[in-house]
PDB file of C-alpha atoms in Angstrom:
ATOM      1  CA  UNK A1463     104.552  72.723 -88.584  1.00 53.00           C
ATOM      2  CA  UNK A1464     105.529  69.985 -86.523  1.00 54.00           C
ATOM      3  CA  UNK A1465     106.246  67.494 -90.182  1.00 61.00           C
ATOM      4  CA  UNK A1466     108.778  69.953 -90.744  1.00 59.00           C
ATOM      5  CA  UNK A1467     111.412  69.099 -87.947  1.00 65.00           C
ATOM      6  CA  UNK A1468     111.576  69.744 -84.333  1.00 71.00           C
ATOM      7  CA  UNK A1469     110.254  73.247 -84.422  1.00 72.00           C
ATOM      8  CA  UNK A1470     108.497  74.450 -81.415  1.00 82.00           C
ATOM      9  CA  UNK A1471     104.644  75.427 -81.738  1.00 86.00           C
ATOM     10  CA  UNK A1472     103.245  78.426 -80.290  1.00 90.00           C
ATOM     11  CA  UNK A1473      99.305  78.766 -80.431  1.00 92.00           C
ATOM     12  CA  UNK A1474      97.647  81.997 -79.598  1.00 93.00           C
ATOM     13  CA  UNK A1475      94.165  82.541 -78.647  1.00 95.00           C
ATOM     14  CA  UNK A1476      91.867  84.444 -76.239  1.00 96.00           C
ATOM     15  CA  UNK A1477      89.536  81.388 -75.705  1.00 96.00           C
ATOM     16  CA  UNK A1478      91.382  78.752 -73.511  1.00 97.00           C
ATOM     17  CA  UNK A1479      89.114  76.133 -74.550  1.00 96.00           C
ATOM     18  CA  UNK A1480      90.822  76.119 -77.989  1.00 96.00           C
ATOM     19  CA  UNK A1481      94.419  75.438 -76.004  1.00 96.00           C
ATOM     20  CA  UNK A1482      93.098  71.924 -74.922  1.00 96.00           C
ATOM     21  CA  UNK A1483      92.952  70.482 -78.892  1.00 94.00           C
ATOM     22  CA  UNK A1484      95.829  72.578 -79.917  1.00 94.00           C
ATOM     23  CA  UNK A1485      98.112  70.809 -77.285  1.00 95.00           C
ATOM     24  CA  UNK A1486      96.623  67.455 -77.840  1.00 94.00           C
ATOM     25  CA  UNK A1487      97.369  68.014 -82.147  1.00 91.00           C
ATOM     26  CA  UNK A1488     101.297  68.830 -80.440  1.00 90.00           C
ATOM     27  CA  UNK A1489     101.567  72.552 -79.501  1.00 92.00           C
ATOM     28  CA  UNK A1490     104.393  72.978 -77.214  1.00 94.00           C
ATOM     29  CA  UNK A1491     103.551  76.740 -75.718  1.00 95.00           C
ATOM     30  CA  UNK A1492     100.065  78.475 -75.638  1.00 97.00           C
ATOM     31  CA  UNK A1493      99.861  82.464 -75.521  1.00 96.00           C
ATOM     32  CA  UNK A1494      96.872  84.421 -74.496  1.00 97.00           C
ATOM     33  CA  UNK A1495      97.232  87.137 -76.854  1.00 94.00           C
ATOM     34  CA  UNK A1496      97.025  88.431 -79.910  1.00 88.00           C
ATOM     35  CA  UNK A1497      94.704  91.224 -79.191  1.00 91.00           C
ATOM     36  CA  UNK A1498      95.099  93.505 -82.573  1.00 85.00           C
ATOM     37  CA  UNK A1499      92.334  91.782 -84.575  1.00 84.00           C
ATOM     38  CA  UNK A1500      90.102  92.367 -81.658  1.00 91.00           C
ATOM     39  CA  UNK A1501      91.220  96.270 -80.983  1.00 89.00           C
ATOM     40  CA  UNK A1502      89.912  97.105 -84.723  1.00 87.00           C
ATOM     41  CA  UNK A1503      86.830  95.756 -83.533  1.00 92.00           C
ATOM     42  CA  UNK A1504      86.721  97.975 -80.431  1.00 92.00           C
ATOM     43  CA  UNK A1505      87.227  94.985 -78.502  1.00 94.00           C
ATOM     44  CA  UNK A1506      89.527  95.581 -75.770  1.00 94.00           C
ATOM     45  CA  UNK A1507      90.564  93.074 -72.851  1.00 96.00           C
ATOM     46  CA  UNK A1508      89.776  94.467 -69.361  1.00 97.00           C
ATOM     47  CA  UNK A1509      92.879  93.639 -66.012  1.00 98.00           C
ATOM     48  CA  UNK A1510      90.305  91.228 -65.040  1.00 98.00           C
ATOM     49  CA  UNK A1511      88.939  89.492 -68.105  1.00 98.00           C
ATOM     50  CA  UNK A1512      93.356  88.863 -68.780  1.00 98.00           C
ATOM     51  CA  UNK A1513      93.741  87.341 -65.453  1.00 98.00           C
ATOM     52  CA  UNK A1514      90.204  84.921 -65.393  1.00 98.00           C
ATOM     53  CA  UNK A1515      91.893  83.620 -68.603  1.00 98.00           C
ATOM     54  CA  UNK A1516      95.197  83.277 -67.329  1.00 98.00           C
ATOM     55  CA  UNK A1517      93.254  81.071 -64.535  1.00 98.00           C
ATOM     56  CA  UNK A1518      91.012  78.771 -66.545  1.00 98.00           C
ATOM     57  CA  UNK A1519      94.137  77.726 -69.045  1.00 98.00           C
ATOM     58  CA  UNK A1520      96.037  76.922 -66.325  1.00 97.00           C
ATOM     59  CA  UNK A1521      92.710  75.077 -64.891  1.00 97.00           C
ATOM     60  CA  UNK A1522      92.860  73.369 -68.000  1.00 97.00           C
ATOM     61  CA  UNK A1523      96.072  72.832 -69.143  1.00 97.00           C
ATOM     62  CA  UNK A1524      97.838  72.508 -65.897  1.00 95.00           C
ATOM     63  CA  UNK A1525     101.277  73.690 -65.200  1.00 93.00           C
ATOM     64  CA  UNK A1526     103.474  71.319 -67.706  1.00 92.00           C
ATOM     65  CA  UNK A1527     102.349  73.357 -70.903  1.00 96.00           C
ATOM     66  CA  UNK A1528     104.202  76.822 -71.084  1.00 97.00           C
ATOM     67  CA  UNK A1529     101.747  79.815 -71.421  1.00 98.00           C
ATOM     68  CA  UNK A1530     102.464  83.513 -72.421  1.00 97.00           C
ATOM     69  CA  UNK A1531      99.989  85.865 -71.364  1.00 98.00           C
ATOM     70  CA  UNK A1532     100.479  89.640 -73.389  1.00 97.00           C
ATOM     71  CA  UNK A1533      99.606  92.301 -71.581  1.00 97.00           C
ATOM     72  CA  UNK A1534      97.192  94.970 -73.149  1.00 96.00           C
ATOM     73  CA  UNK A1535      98.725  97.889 -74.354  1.00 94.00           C
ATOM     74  CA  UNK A1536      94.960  99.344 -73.580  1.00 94.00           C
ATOM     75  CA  UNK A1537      95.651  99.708 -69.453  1.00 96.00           C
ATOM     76  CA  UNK A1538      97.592 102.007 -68.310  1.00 95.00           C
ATOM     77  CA  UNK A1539     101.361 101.526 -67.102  1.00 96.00           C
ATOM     78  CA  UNK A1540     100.674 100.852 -63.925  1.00 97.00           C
ATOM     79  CA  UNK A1541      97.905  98.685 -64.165  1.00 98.00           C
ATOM     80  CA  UNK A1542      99.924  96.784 -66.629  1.00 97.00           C
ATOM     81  CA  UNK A1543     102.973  96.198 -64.305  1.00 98.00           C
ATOM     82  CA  UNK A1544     100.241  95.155 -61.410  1.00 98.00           C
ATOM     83  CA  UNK A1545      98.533  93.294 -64.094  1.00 98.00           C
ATOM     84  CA  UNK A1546     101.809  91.337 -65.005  1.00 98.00           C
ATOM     85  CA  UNK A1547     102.480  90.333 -61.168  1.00 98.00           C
ATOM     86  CA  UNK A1548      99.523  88.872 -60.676  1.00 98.00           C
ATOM     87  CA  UNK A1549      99.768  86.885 -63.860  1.00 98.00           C
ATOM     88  CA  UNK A1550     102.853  85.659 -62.671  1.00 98.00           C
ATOM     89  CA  UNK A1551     101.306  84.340 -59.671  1.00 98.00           C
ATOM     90  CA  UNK A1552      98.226  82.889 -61.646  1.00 98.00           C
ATOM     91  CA  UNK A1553     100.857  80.705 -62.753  1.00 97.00           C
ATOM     92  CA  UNK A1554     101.830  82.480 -66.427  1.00 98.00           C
ATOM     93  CA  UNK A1555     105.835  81.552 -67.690  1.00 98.00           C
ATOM     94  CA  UNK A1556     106.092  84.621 -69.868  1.00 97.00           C
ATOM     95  CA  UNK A1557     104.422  87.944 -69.935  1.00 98.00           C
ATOM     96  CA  UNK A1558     104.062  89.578 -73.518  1.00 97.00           C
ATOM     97  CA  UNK A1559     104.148  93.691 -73.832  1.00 96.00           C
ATOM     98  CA  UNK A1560     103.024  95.349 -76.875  1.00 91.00           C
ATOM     99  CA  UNK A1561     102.265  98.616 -78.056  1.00 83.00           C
ATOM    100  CA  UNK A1562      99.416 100.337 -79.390  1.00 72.00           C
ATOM    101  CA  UNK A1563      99.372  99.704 -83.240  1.00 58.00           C
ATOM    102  CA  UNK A1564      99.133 101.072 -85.843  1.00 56.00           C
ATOM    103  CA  UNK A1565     101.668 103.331 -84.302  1.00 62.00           C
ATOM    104  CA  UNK A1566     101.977 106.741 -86.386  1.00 74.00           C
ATOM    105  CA  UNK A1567     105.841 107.974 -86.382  1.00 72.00           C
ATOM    106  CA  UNK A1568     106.483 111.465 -86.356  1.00 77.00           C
ATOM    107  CA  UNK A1569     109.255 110.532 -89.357  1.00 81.00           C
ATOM    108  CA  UNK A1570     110.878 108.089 -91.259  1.00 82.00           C
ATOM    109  CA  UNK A1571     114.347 106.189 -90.242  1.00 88.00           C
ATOM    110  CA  UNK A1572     115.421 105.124 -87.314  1.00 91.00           C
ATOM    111  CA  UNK A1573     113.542 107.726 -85.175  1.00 91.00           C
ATOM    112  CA  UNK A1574     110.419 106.850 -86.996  1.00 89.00           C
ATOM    113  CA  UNK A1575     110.921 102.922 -85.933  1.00 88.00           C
ATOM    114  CA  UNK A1576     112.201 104.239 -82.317  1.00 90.00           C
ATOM    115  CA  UNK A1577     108.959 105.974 -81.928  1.00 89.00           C
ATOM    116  CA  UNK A1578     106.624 102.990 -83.113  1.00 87.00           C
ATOM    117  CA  UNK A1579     108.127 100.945 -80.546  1.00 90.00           C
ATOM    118  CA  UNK A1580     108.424 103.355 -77.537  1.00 92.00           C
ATOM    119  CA  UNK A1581     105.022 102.256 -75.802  1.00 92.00           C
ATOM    120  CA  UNK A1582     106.711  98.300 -75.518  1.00 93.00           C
ATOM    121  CA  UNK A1583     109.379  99.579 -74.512  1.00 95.00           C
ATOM    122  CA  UNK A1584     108.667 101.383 -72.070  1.00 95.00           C
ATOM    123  CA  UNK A1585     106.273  98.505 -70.565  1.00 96.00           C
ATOM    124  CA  UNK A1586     108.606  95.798 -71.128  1.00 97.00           C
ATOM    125  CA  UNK A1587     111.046  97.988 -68.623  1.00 97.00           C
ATOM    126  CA  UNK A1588     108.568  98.814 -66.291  1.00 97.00           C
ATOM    127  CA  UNK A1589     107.088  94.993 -65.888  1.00 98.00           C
ATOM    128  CA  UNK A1590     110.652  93.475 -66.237  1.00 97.00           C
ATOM    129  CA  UNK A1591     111.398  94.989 -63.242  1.00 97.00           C
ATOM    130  CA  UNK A1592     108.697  94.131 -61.205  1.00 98.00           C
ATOM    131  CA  UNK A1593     108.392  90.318 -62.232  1.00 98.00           C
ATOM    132  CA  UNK A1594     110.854  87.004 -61.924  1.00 98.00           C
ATOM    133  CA  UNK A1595     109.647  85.337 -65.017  1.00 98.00           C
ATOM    134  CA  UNK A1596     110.537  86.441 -68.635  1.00 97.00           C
ATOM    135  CA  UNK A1597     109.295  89.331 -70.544  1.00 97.00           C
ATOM    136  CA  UNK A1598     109.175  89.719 -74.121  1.00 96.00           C
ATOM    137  CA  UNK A1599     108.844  92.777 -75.963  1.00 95.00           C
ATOM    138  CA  UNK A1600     106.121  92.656 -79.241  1.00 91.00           C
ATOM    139  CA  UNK A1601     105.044  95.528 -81.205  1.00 87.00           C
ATOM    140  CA  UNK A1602     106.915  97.744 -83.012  1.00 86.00           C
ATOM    141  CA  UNK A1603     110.278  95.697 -82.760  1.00 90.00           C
ATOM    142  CA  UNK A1604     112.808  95.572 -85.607  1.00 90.00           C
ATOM    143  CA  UNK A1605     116.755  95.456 -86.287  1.00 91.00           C
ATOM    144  CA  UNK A1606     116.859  98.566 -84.911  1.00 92.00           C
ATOM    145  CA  UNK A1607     114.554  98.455 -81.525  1.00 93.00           C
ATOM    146  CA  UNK A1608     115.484  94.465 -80.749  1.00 93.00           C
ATOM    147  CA  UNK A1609     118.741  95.627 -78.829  1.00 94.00           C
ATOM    148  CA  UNK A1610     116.720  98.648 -77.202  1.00 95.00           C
ATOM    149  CA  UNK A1611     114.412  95.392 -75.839  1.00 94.00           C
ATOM    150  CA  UNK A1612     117.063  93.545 -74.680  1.00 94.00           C
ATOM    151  CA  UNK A1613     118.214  96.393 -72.785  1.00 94.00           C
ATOM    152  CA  UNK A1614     115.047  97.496 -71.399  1.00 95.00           C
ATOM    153  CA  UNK A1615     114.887  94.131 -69.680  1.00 96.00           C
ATOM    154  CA  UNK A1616     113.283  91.824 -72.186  1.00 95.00           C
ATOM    155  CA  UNK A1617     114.106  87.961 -71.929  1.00 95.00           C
ATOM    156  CA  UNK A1618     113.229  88.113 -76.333  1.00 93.00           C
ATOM    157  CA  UNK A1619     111.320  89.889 -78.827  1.00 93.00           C
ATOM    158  CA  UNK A1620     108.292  89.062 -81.147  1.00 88.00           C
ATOM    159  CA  UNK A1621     108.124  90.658 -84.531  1.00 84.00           C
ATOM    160  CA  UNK A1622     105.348  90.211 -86.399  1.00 77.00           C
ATOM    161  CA  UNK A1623     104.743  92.835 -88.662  1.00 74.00           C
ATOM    162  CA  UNK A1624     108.002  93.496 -89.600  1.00 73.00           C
ATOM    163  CA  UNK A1625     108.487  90.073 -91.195  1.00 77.00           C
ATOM    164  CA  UNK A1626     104.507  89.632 -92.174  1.00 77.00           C
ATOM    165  CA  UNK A1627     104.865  92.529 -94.489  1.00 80.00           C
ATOM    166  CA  UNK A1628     107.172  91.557 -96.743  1.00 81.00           C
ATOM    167  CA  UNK A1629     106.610  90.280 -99.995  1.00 86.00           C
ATOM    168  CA  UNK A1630     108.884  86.887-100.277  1.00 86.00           C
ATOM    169  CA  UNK A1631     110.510  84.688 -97.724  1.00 87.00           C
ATOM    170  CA  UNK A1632     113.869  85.218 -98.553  1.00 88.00           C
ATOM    171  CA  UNK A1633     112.714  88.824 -97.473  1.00 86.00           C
ATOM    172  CA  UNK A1634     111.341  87.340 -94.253  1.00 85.00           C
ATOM    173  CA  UNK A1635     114.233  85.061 -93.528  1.00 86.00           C
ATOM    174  CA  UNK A1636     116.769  88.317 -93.836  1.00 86.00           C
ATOM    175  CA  UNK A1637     114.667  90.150 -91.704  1.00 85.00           C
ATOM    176  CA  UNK A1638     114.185  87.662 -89.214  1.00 85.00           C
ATOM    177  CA  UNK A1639     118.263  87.221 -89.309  1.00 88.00           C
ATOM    178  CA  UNK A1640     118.902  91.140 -89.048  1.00 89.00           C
ATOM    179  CA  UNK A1641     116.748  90.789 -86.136  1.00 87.00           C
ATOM    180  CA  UNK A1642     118.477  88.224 -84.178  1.00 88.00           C
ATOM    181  CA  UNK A1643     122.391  89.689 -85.618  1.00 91.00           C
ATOM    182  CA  UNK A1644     121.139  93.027 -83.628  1.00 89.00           C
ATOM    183  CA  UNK A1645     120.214  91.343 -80.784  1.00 87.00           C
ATOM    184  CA  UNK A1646     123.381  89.342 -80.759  1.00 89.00           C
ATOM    185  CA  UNK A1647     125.482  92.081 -81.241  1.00 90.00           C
ATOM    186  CA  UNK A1648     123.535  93.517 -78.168  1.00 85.00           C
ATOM    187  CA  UNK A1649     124.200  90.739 -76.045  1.00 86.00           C
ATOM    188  CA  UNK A1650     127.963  90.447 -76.945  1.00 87.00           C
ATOM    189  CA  UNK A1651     128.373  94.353 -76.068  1.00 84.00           C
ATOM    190  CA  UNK A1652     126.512  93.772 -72.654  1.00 82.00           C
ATOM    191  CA  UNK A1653     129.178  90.851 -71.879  1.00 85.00           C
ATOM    192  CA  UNK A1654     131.932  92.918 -73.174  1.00 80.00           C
TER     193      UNK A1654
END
């Protein structure tokens, strides 16, 4: 990705050994994350187990290499928000909600993609308020729930599915740009 242009790298793992070669090949941010693969494996990440890996990255990484550390959608609110401050003082730049996926919507439409990303939501305003460094909001986010982010307290969004699942890049690339549109339209309201 780097060949390409100055495009910043983002690695994700849950082993922070694997953040020491991905940083030397050039990775500009590491994120301890990505927990979905391991939830269909009835895998989930304990308070605890988040917080020893929050330590040993920084351990080995030090503090020059931004880190993002996602909460799990697993614990429950207010585990997550205590969760979140003491990643902040373990030395994490970003904290990462999600939401339990695959969310099931009730319907189709705009409620339907409300619904899917109520549980970030709802974390990403609970843990915004209760920490000084950014939150972004993951799971569940599209055109229509990026603004509902923003004004739940979320420094930026992730959206992974929403762009994964498409079919063709120029699919990707208008999704991507209905995404950030929605959230500038949010932000330009806010100042208004």
């Amino acid at each position: 990705a780097k060949s390409l242009g100055p495009v910043p790298v983002c690695v994700s793992a849950v082993d922070p050994e694997l953040f020491v070669g991905a940083v030397k090949a050039g990775a500009d941010m590491v994120e301890i994350g990505n927990y979905d693969a391991f939830y269909l494996e009835g895998r989930v990440f304990s308070a605890e187990e988040v917080l020893a890996l929050t330590v040993e990255t920084r351990a080995l990484l030090g503090s020059t290499i931004p880190l993002s550390v996602t909460v799990p959608h697993t614990l429950p609110l207010d585990e997550q928000v205590e969760l979140a401050m003491k990643l902040e003082l373990a030395g994490a730049d970003v904290i990462q909600t999600e939401g339990g996926m695959p969310m099931k919507p009730s319907t189709a439409g705009i409620q339907g993609l409300i619904e899917k990303a109520a549980p970030t939501l709802a974390a990403t305003a609970a843990i915004s308020n209760a920490v000084q460094i950014p939150t972004m909001a993951a799971s569940g986010i599209s055109a229509v729930t990026a603004p509902l982010a923003l004004a739940s307290g979320a420094a930026g969004v992730g959206v992974g599915s929403a762009v994964n699942k498409l079919n063709s890049e120029v699919a990707m690339l208008a999704a991507v740009r209905q995404v950030q549109e929605a959230m500038a339209k949010e932000l330009a309201r806010v100042k208004a």
